[in-house]
């Protein structure tokens, strides 16, 4: 992993290869975690970056945030959504998978005290971020929102409050309901968020009223993941103008206050 | 492999080069407009200078922001896009992208898109002034001045457009044809008569994606109108090329769903001189390099000294 205390080991590696599946397990009702051995990704990625996986005969790849790295491996967390993730859930340890990555730009890691807000599988890049913050001695707390109970122990996220809409955890409600309280208690200088559009929009709005910087990891459909198909365009304020940015190449992490919500 | 005495063993690497007008390509593998950016995005995945030619994203006179979301939808065996010609404009291309292409010795073709004849002419003359050696005319944009017809569906307008471009542009002029017509033959013949150096075909096939849901007692829909690409359109492309290639003498650059080497051979078999890779660049960003290697190996294995020999035999 790349932390503030390390730097990219090798700038000339090709961000593509075949990874060896070490583990692929169900961690909640329709959520899986896959561990893939791919040293180039493990040693050269940064939280917020993603990989794009080839799913058998499907025409387009499927992108996933890197949810952690360990030794020679990286991990992803995925929710069953369709043919691509169905195919992936059937893969077994010992099989291999073709990847592109690490792709995109990761989070700015320079927070002094951080609050992490994730919803659903959007918690994925934030888990990786917690690892880097631990390594860099940056204090942080995290809010993770799900519809119903998820065995968060399985993900081993430290300093995390689980919020569920159905109340199957101690904190009941939407993840954004708890942001103001967390800000009050922990005084973060930056909020990192990933999840559905509405969660990010609300998080940025709350943060703006409190004058706290935000870094949001966005999602938008694309065909390539490398900045050429122009499918994943969002609008961003830049020098008093509204300009197009590619989520895959210019992002997926953007400063929350610059995004045209 | 055991080589018997009667076989001729090729000692040299086969010659893969071809000509499109005055433009010499190292090999017949090129990348389709809109799927390869301005080439710099692919440097991590493939030696871009080894590719026959890359065709740039469609470039207009002024920069364009393109269409709002949604822009893409994956289909079974293909995709549909509605990007709306988002691009940096010819001046920014000349200033920012051209130096990179020239410095890295990349063979490239500028895809030119316009909304009126004068726009094509202006862009072509800027290309001429800046020493650009080849352009591909994208002729499926709405033509405001000609009463919202599409340039690419009228033989007369095509003839006029190509003749005018040929007068001011001395390099290779390729015309990219749309499949959204009843009969492409008159279009291809007009383009050849007007002096074009090659035809590339096919552009995306017009299509509509419909997402339905049933909410509050009624059927609701979300529509995405756009161009289909990928393996799903390959039979349309092969039929189109097979139809036009016998009627004209200029080279045809075939494209439409090429994902594997065998697909490429199919396009060659129906009369393509070169091929373009489109959607496959998204999924396999290194595919151009792989196809070049496969072609070279194919010629070696079959004792064919040059690619020209292969296409002459079709």
XYZ file of C-alpha atoms in Angstrom:
575
model
C 0.000 0.000 0.000
C 1.024 3.598 -0.499
C 0.966 5.658 2.654
C 2.289 9.132 3.329
C 5.409 7.445 4.653
C 6.089 5.367 1.582
C 6.058 6.088 -2.106
C 5.180 4.228 -5.236
C 7.756 1.511 -5.543
C 7.877 1.318 -9.288
C 6.327 3.719 -11.759
C 6.801 1.510 -14.749
C 4.650 -1.479 -13.812
C 1.769 -2.302 -16.115
C -1.536 -1.820 -14.272
C -2.915 -5.112 -15.536
C -2.440 -8.793 -14.908
C -3.906 -12.062 -13.724
C -4.472 -12.536 -10.006
C -4.740 -15.728 -8.069
C -7.907 -16.043 -5.945
C -6.936 -16.896 -2.371
C -10.373 -16.638 -0.808
C -13.922 -15.728 -1.841
C -16.463 -15.761 0.975
C -19.938 -14.553 1.811
C -19.875 -11.978 4.598
C -23.540 -10.946 4.633
C -26.812 -11.867 2.937
C -25.713 -10.845 -0.580
C -22.247 -9.416 0.077
C -18.968 -11.188 -0.616
C -15.314 -10.532 0.036
C -12.670 -11.730 -2.417
C -8.943 -11.904 -1.704
C -6.726 -11.861 -4.774
C -2.992 -12.375 -4.900
C -1.494 -9.646 -7.108
C 1.661 -8.059 -5.655
C 1.677 -5.165 -8.150
C -1.712 -4.034 -6.897
C -0.979 -4.790 -3.249
C 2.244 -2.759 -3.181
C 1.287 0.086 -5.499
C -2.281 0.958 -4.593
C -3.747 3.666 -2.457
C -7.128 3.769 -0.647
C -9.806 5.026 -3.040
C -8.250 3.393 -6.093
C -10.040 0.552 -7.831
C -9.519 -2.556 -9.928
C -11.544 -3.585 -12.959
C -12.207 -7.296 -13.231
C -12.941 -9.410 -16.269
C -16.063 -11.488 -15.690
C -15.888 -14.447 -18.025
C -17.561 -13.702 -21.352
C -19.212 -10.419 -20.350
C -18.311 -7.616 -22.739
C -17.415 -5.053 -20.075
C -15.330 -5.388 -16.935
C -16.663 -4.734 -13.446
C -14.973 -2.111 -11.241
C -14.438 -2.539 -7.479
C -12.757 -0.349 -4.884
C -9.787 -1.966 -3.251
C -11.033 -2.699 0.271
C -7.699 -3.688 1.755
C -4.230 -4.995 1.010
C -2.269 -7.565 2.923
C 1.121 -8.993 1.995
C 0.894 -9.849 -1.706
C -2.890 -9.662 -1.841
C -5.644 -7.121 -2.276
C -9.258 -7.492 -1.282
C -12.578 -6.321 -2.688
C -16.092 -6.354 -1.250
C -18.956 -6.842 -3.683
C -22.701 -7.073 -3.608
C -24.599 -9.445 -5.888
C -26.153 -7.208 -8.502
C -26.228 -9.099 -11.780
C -24.385 -11.381 -14.151
C -20.907 -10.071 -13.340
C -21.098 -10.419 -9.582
C -23.003 -13.728 -9.915
C -20.092 -15.068 -11.921
C -17.623 -13.750 -9.348
C -19.463 -15.296 -6.405
C -19.010 -18.697 -8.047
C -15.227 -18.411 -8.265
C -13.214 -20.544 -5.889
C -9.831 -20.262 -4.219
C -7.199 -21.471 -6.661
C -8.885 -19.988 -9.722
C -7.603 -16.809 -11.314
C -9.095 -13.524 -12.435
C -7.908 -10.950 -14.958
C -7.621 -7.426 -13.570
C -6.749 -3.885 -14.570
C -5.463 -1.787 -11.726
C -4.803 -0.037 -9.541
C -6.806 2.571 -11.458
C -7.925 6.104 -10.632
C -6.771 8.490 -7.943
C -7.023 7.667 -4.270
C -7.881 9.752 -1.230
C -5.783 12.664 -0.042
C -4.365 11.141 3.121
C -3.302 14.344 4.830
C -6.118 14.533 7.444
C -5.092 15.179 11.031
C -8.263 13.716 12.478
C -10.691 11.909 10.213
C -14.307 10.834 10.115
C -15.143 8.076 7.663
C -18.714 7.689 6.432
C -19.630 4.639 4.402
C -22.899 3.071 3.339
C -23.417 -0.433 2.007
C -20.519 -1.824 0.003
C -19.358 1.802 -0.129
C -17.480 1.053 3.063
C -14.930 -0.871 0.967
C -12.348 1.863 0.245
C -12.791 3.227 3.768
C -11.656 -0.044 5.314
C -8.423 0.275 3.375
C -8.235 3.897 4.491
C -8.455 2.855 8.169
C -5.396 0.634 7.639
C -3.387 3.536 6.276
C -4.533 5.868 9.047
C -3.495 3.287 11.647
C -0.097 3.043 9.971
C 0.253 6.834 9.794
C -1.043 7.367 13.361
C -3.953 9.500 12.185
C -6.861 9.323 14.653
C -10.191 8.425 13.052
C -13.692 7.165 13.669
C -16.032 5.515 11.228
C -19.758 5.283 10.591
C -20.891 2.330 8.486
C -24.500 2.193 7.355
C -26.345 -0.891 6.148
C -29.983 -1.817 5.672
C -29.710 -4.596 8.210
C -27.112 -6.254 10.388
C -23.764 -7.123 8.832
C -21.150 -9.035 10.697
C -18.675 -6.220 10.820
C -16.217 -8.317 12.851
C -15.617 -10.212 9.665
C -14.216 -7.014 8.173
C -12.257 -6.113 11.307
C -12.869 -2.360 11.036
C -11.590 -0.533 14.096
C -13.363 2.466 15.638
C -16.547 1.741 13.740
C -20.188 2.384 14.606
C -22.596 0.191 12.699
C -25.835 1.967 11.761
C -28.736 -0.100 10.425
C -32.017 1.062 8.966
C -33.952 -1.837 10.500
C -32.394 -1.330 13.918
C -30.647 -4.685 14.091
C -27.569 -2.911 15.465
C -27.418 -0.515 18.412
C -27.574 2.567 16.192
C -30.838 2.678 14.241
C -31.461 4.976 11.314
C -29.571 6.294 8.322
C -25.827 6.718 8.486
C -26.147 10.446 7.801
C -28.329 10.870 10.932
C -25.218 10.285 13.051
C -22.712 12.546 11.303
C -23.395 15.734 13.276
C -23.064 13.910 16.589
C -19.783 12.334 15.472
C -18.432 15.680 14.344
C -19.311 17.153 17.722
C -17.625 14.304 19.596
C -14.524 13.779 17.518
C -13.862 17.157 15.800
C -12.522 15.803 12.494
C -10.751 18.132 10.066
C -11.778 15.969 7.105
C -14.613 13.603 6.255
C -14.081 10.718 3.844
C -17.219 9.242 2.353
C -18.271 6.516 -0.029
C -21.692 5.094 -0.786
C -24.907 5.924 -2.647
C -25.235 9.367 -4.227
C -27.829 10.550 -1.701
C -25.579 9.642 1.270
C -22.623 11.516 -0.236
C -24.716 14.541 -1.093
C -26.078 14.744 2.456
C -22.661 14.139 4.019
C -21.112 16.969 2.010
C -23.991 19.283 2.898
C -23.528 18.642 6.639
C -19.759 18.991 6.349
C -20.083 22.270 4.445
C -22.225 23.807 7.193
C -19.499 22.866 9.688
C -16.712 24.000 7.329
C -15.085 20.586 7.221
C -13.352 19.365 4.034
C -14.735 16.263 2.389
C -13.311 13.635 0.102
C -15.936 11.550 -1.655
C -15.409 8.421 -3.739
C -17.980 8.475 -6.549
C -19.462 5.824 -8.772
C -20.736 6.212 -12.327
C -21.065 3.672 -15.152
C -18.142 3.419 -17.543
C -16.951 1.011 -20.179
C -13.170 1.389 -19.904
C -11.953 2.549 -16.463
C -8.984 4.344 -18.018
C -10.483 7.638 -19.141
C -11.356 7.126 -22.787
C -14.981 6.026 -23.131
C -16.316 9.234 -21.532
C -19.199 7.294 -20.030
C -18.632 8.282 -16.394
C -18.755 12.047 -16.655
C -19.809 14.167 -13.685
C -19.886 17.944 -13.372
C -17.419 19.730 -11.112
C -16.835 23.396 -10.264
C -13.380 24.453 -11.413
C -12.215 28.099 -11.528
C -15.807 29.388 -11.334
C -16.821 27.204 -14.241
C -18.720 23.940 -14.413
C -16.577 21.369 -16.206
C -16.854 17.656 -17.004
C -14.670 15.204 -15.104
C -14.247 11.480 -15.641
C -14.996 9.504 -12.478
C -12.613 6.705 -13.499
C -9.585 8.791 -14.427
C -9.950 12.204 -12.738
C -11.566 10.506 -9.700
C -13.074 8.371 -8.349
C -12.205 10.576 -5.360
C -13.275 14.223 -5.575
C -13.383 17.060 -3.095
C -17.021 17.022 -2.004
C -17.496 20.770 -2.205
C -16.423 20.851 -5.875
C -19.024 18.343 -7.072
C -22.188 19.657 -8.716
C -24.725 17.588 -6.756
C 7.393 -28.007 -35.068
C 8.933 -30.274 -37.710
C 9.526 -28.525 -40.989
C 9.610 -30.817 -43.992
C 12.041 -30.117 -46.784
C 9.343 -29.137 -49.257
C 8.173 -26.258 -47.076
C 9.740 -22.858 -47.505
C 10.841 -21.518 -44.197
C 10.418 -17.795 -43.739
C 13.608 -16.445 -42.309
C 12.538 -12.843 -42.056
C 9.657 -11.338 -40.139
C 6.667 -10.978 -42.461
C 5.930 -7.512 -43.790
C 2.660 -6.346 -42.255
C 2.616 -2.869 -43.749
C -0.121 -1.422 -45.937
C -0.948 1.909 -47.551
C -4.078 3.956 -47.064
C -3.615 6.622 -49.708
C -0.250 8.224 -48.958
C -0.292 7.055 -45.358
C 1.912 4.056 -44.729
C 0.835 1.886 -41.783
C 3.210 -0.545 -40.044
C 0.361 -3.041 -39.916
C -3.386 -3.167 -40.632
C -4.459 -3.000 -36.977
C -5.909 0.369 -36.034
C -8.039 1.600 -33.153
C -11.477 3.125 -33.606
C -12.388 6.692 -32.832
C -13.869 7.229 -29.388
C -12.369 4.054 -27.969
C -8.727 5.098 -27.721
C -8.911 8.675 -26.437
C -5.974 10.633 -27.817
C -3.691 7.577 -27.319
C -1.804 8.823 -24.247
C -4.305 7.036 -21.980
C -3.136 3.664 -23.358
C 0.595 4.002 -22.839
C 0.527 1.807 -19.724
C -1.091 -1.072 -21.597
C 0.364 -1.255 -25.087
C 3.264 0.110 -27.135
C 1.097 2.652 -28.937
C 3.749 3.378 -31.577
C 3.605 -0.271 -32.712
C -0.078 0.047 -33.695
C -0.838 0.512 -37.420
C -2.669 3.740 -36.639
C -4.775 5.137 -33.891
C -7.852 7.172 -34.742
C -8.458 10.035 -32.329
C -11.674 10.798 -30.532
C -14.025 12.719 -32.876
C -12.823 16.306 -32.952
C -15.047 19.306 -33.596
C -14.207 22.934 -34.323
C -15.174 24.038 -30.802
C -14.833 21.966 -27.635
C -17.993 20.071 -26.715
C -19.315 18.985 -23.336
C -21.383 16.168 -24.809
C -24.605 14.690 -23.478
C -25.809 14.475 -19.867
C -25.990 11.147 -18.028
C -26.927 8.415 -18.694
C -24.413 7.852 -21.450
C -23.808 4.123 -21.408
C -25.526 0.815 -21.050
C -24.066 -2.640 -21.329
C -26.027 -4.968 -23.564
C -25.880 -8.679 -23.935
C -22.775 -8.943 -26.128
C -22.283 -5.246 -26.664
C -23.010 -1.791 -25.400
C -24.912 1.345 -26.287
C -23.418 4.802 -25.931
C -24.661 8.330 -26.139
C -21.585 10.430 -25.413
C -22.533 13.224 -27.766
C -19.075 13.942 -29.197
C -17.513 15.298 -26.032
C -14.060 16.485 -27.078
C -11.467 19.176 -26.498
C -11.870 20.885 -29.901
C -9.350 21.104 -32.744
C -7.302 23.982 -31.298
C -6.703 22.268 -27.941
C -5.943 19.055 -29.827
C -3.267 20.795 -31.890
C -1.817 22.478 -28.830
C -1.941 19.685 -26.242
C -2.269 16.285 -27.921
C -0.523 16.625 -31.282
C 2.947 17.182 -29.737
C 2.603 13.972 -27.685
C 1.573 11.934 -30.740
C 4.406 13.355 -32.836
C 7.041 12.999 -30.152
C 6.172 9.347 -29.533
C 6.183 8.526 -33.246
C 2.572 7.345 -33.180
C 0.823 6.918 -36.537
C -2.510 8.631 -36.106
C -5.616 9.657 -38.005
C -7.670 12.617 -36.800
C -11.391 11.885 -36.676
C -13.161 15.048 -37.853
C -16.758 15.759 -36.897
C -18.781 18.751 -38.058
C -22.263 20.150 -38.059
C -21.958 21.957 -41.375
C -19.767 21.534 -44.470
C -17.765 24.645 -43.535
C -16.828 23.127 -40.178
C -15.313 20.037 -41.801
C -13.418 22.278 -44.204
C -12.099 24.502 -41.419
C -10.903 21.547 -39.341
C -9.366 19.867 -42.388
C -7.446 23.029 -43.251
C -6.180 23.357 -39.664
C -5.012 19.728 -39.954
C -3.303 20.528 -43.272
C -1.528 23.565 -41.806
C -0.261 21.489 -38.896
C 1.177 18.708 -41.009
C -1.397 16.063 -40.073
C -1.138 13.208 -42.553
C -4.579 11.588 -42.350
C -8.127 12.406 -41.369
C -11.253 10.322 -40.997
C -14.502 12.162 -41.696
C -17.193 11.297 -39.197
C -20.342 11.755 -41.254
C -23.178 10.732 -39.023
C -23.747 13.992 -37.172
C -26.880 16.053 -37.725
C -26.417 18.588 -40.499
C -28.105 21.749 -39.407
C -27.668 23.682 -42.669
C -28.899 20.838 -44.849
C -32.174 20.614 -42.986
C -31.164 18.215 -40.228
C -30.249 15.428 -42.608
C -27.298 13.357 -41.666
C -24.220 13.916 -43.834
C -23.589 10.247 -44.089
C -26.935 9.278 -45.583
C -26.906 11.409 -48.734
C -24.689 10.513 -51.720
C -24.831 14.078 -53.061
C -23.790 15.723 -49.796
C -21.072 13.125 -49.255
C -19.719 13.750 -52.740
C -19.637 17.504 -52.126
C -18.048 17.126 -48.687
C -15.290 14.768 -49.808
C -14.509 16.791 -52.957
C -14.189 19.986 -50.942
C -12.013 18.351 -48.288
C -9.763 16.783 -50.935
C -9.179 20.217 -52.480
C -7.653 21.635 -49.327
C -6.257 18.559 -47.564
C -3.357 16.812 -49.276
C -3.086 13.832 -46.936
C -5.180 10.673 -46.677
C -8.926 11.197 -46.442
C -10.972 8.350 -44.993
C -14.749 8.495 -44.718
C -16.442 6.609 -41.889
C -19.813 5.328 -42.969
C -22.929 4.815 -40.914
C -24.823 1.528 -41.061
C -28.097 3.363 -40.483
C -29.050 3.411 -44.175
C -31.006 1.106 -46.472
C -28.323 0.771 -49.153
C -24.720 1.786 -48.542
C -23.503 1.092 -52.096
C -24.425 4.488 -53.657
C -22.746 6.211 -50.687
C -19.531 4.201 -51.085
C -19.446 4.852 -54.845
C -19.938 8.627 -54.344
C -17.150 8.733 -51.811
C -14.780 6.926 -54.170
C -15.722 9.197 -57.084
C -15.116 12.262 -54.927
C -11.546 11.078 -54.411
C -11.506 9.618 -50.893
C -8.571 7.345 -50.151
C -10.442 4.804 -48.012
C -13.737 4.005 -46.351
C -14.068 2.884 -42.770
C -17.183 0.992 -41.757
C -19.217 0.619 -39.738
C -20.008 3.350 -37.252
C -22.336 2.381 -34.384
C -25.779 0.982 -35.091
C -28.626 3.139 -33.868
C -30.398 1.520 -30.957
C -32.586 2.118 -27.949
C -32.285 0.730 -24.455
C -35.474 0.693 -22.430
C -35.505 0.159 -18.666
C -38.983 -0.440 -17.371
C -40.401 -0.469 -13.885
C -43.872 -0.741 -12.486
C -44.507 1.992 -9.940
C -47.705 3.297 -8.381
C -49.855 1.228 -10.666
C -48.262 2.257 -13.933
C -45.553 1.124 -16.268
C -42.713 3.673 -16.363
C -39.716 3.755 -18.678
C -36.230 5.190 -18.922
C -34.830 5.441 -22.426
C -31.252 5.564 -23.655
C -31.025 6.245 -27.371
C -27.553 5.788 -28.797
C -25.122 3.799 -30.881
C -24.637 0.072 -30.438
C -21.194 -1.470 -30.634
C -19.440 -4.680 -29.725
C -19.816 -8.293 -30.881
C -23.607 -7.889 -31.185
C -23.157 -5.764 -34.343
C -20.519 -7.937 -36.026
C -22.925 -9.639 -38.474
C -24.268 -6.204 -39.493
C -20.715 -4.981 -40.090
C -19.615 -8.064 -42.032
C -22.665 -7.890 -44.279
C -22.126 -4.162 -44.875
C -18.478 -4.586 -45.817
C -19.201 -7.618 -47.953
C -21.793 -5.494 -49.804
C -19.639 -2.414 -50.465
C -16.178 -3.903 -50.911
C -17.038 -5.491 -54.298
C -18.374 -2.202 -55.644
C -15.367 0.031 -54.993
C -11.616 -0.057 -55.519
C -10.466 2.018 -52.556
C -9.519 0.153 -49.377
C -12.102 -0.588 -46.720
C -11.180 -0.440 -43.045
C -13.522 -2.882 -41.361
C -14.827 -2.700 -37.838
C -17.700 -3.793 -35.660
C -17.272 -6.133 -32.729
C -13.737 -7.405 -33.323
C -12.665 -9.115 -30.082
C -10.384 -11.902 -31.325
C -7.925 -12.620 -34.125
C -10.466 -14.827 -35.874
C -12.918 -11.901 -36.007
C -10.214 -9.927 -37.765
C -9.754 -12.686 -40.352
C -13.504 -12.635 -41.005
C -13.340 -8.903 -41.780
C -10.358 -9.486 -44.081
C -12.212 -12.320 -45.801
C -15.122 -10.024 -46.767
C -12.834 -7.402 -48.256
C -11.272 -5.287 -45.508
C -7.744 -4.040 -46.113
C -7.322 -2.953 -42.510
C -9.386 -3.255 -39.351
C -10.299 -1.070 -36.414
C -10.694 -2.257 -32.841
C -13.462 -0.474 -30.973
C -15.308 -1.682 -27.889
C -12.647 -4.342 -27.245
C -10.179 -1.562 -26.320
C -12.324 -0.879 -23.251
C -12.189 -4.436 -21.987
C -8.730 -5.448 -23.194
C -6.637 -2.259 -23.413
C -3.683 -4.291 -24.717
C -5.643 -5.983 -27.519
C -4.082 -4.013 -30.398
C -0.633 -5.356 -29.491
C -2.010 -8.889 -29.127
C -3.644 -8.789 -32.575
C -0.437 -7.531 -34.213
C 1.444 -10.452 -32.672
C -1.255 -12.923 -33.704
C -1.213 -11.660 -37.287
C 2.548 -11.921 -37.494
C 2.459 -15.454 -36.099
C -0.350 -16.423 -38.475
C 1.675 -15.305 -41.492
C 4.781 -17.111 -40.239
C 2.864 -20.331 -39.538
C 1.325 -20.285 -42.982
C 4.464 -19.260 -44.865
C 2.992 -16.025 -46.149
C 5.753 -13.453 -46.675
C 3.589 -10.361 -46.332
C 0.165 -9.171 -45.277
C -0.376 -7.841 -48.817
C -0.062 -11.433 -50.029
C -2.763 -12.526 -47.613
C -5.304 -9.899 -48.707
C -4.528 -10.364 -52.413
C -5.477 -14.005 -52.032
C -8.977 -13.186 -50.718
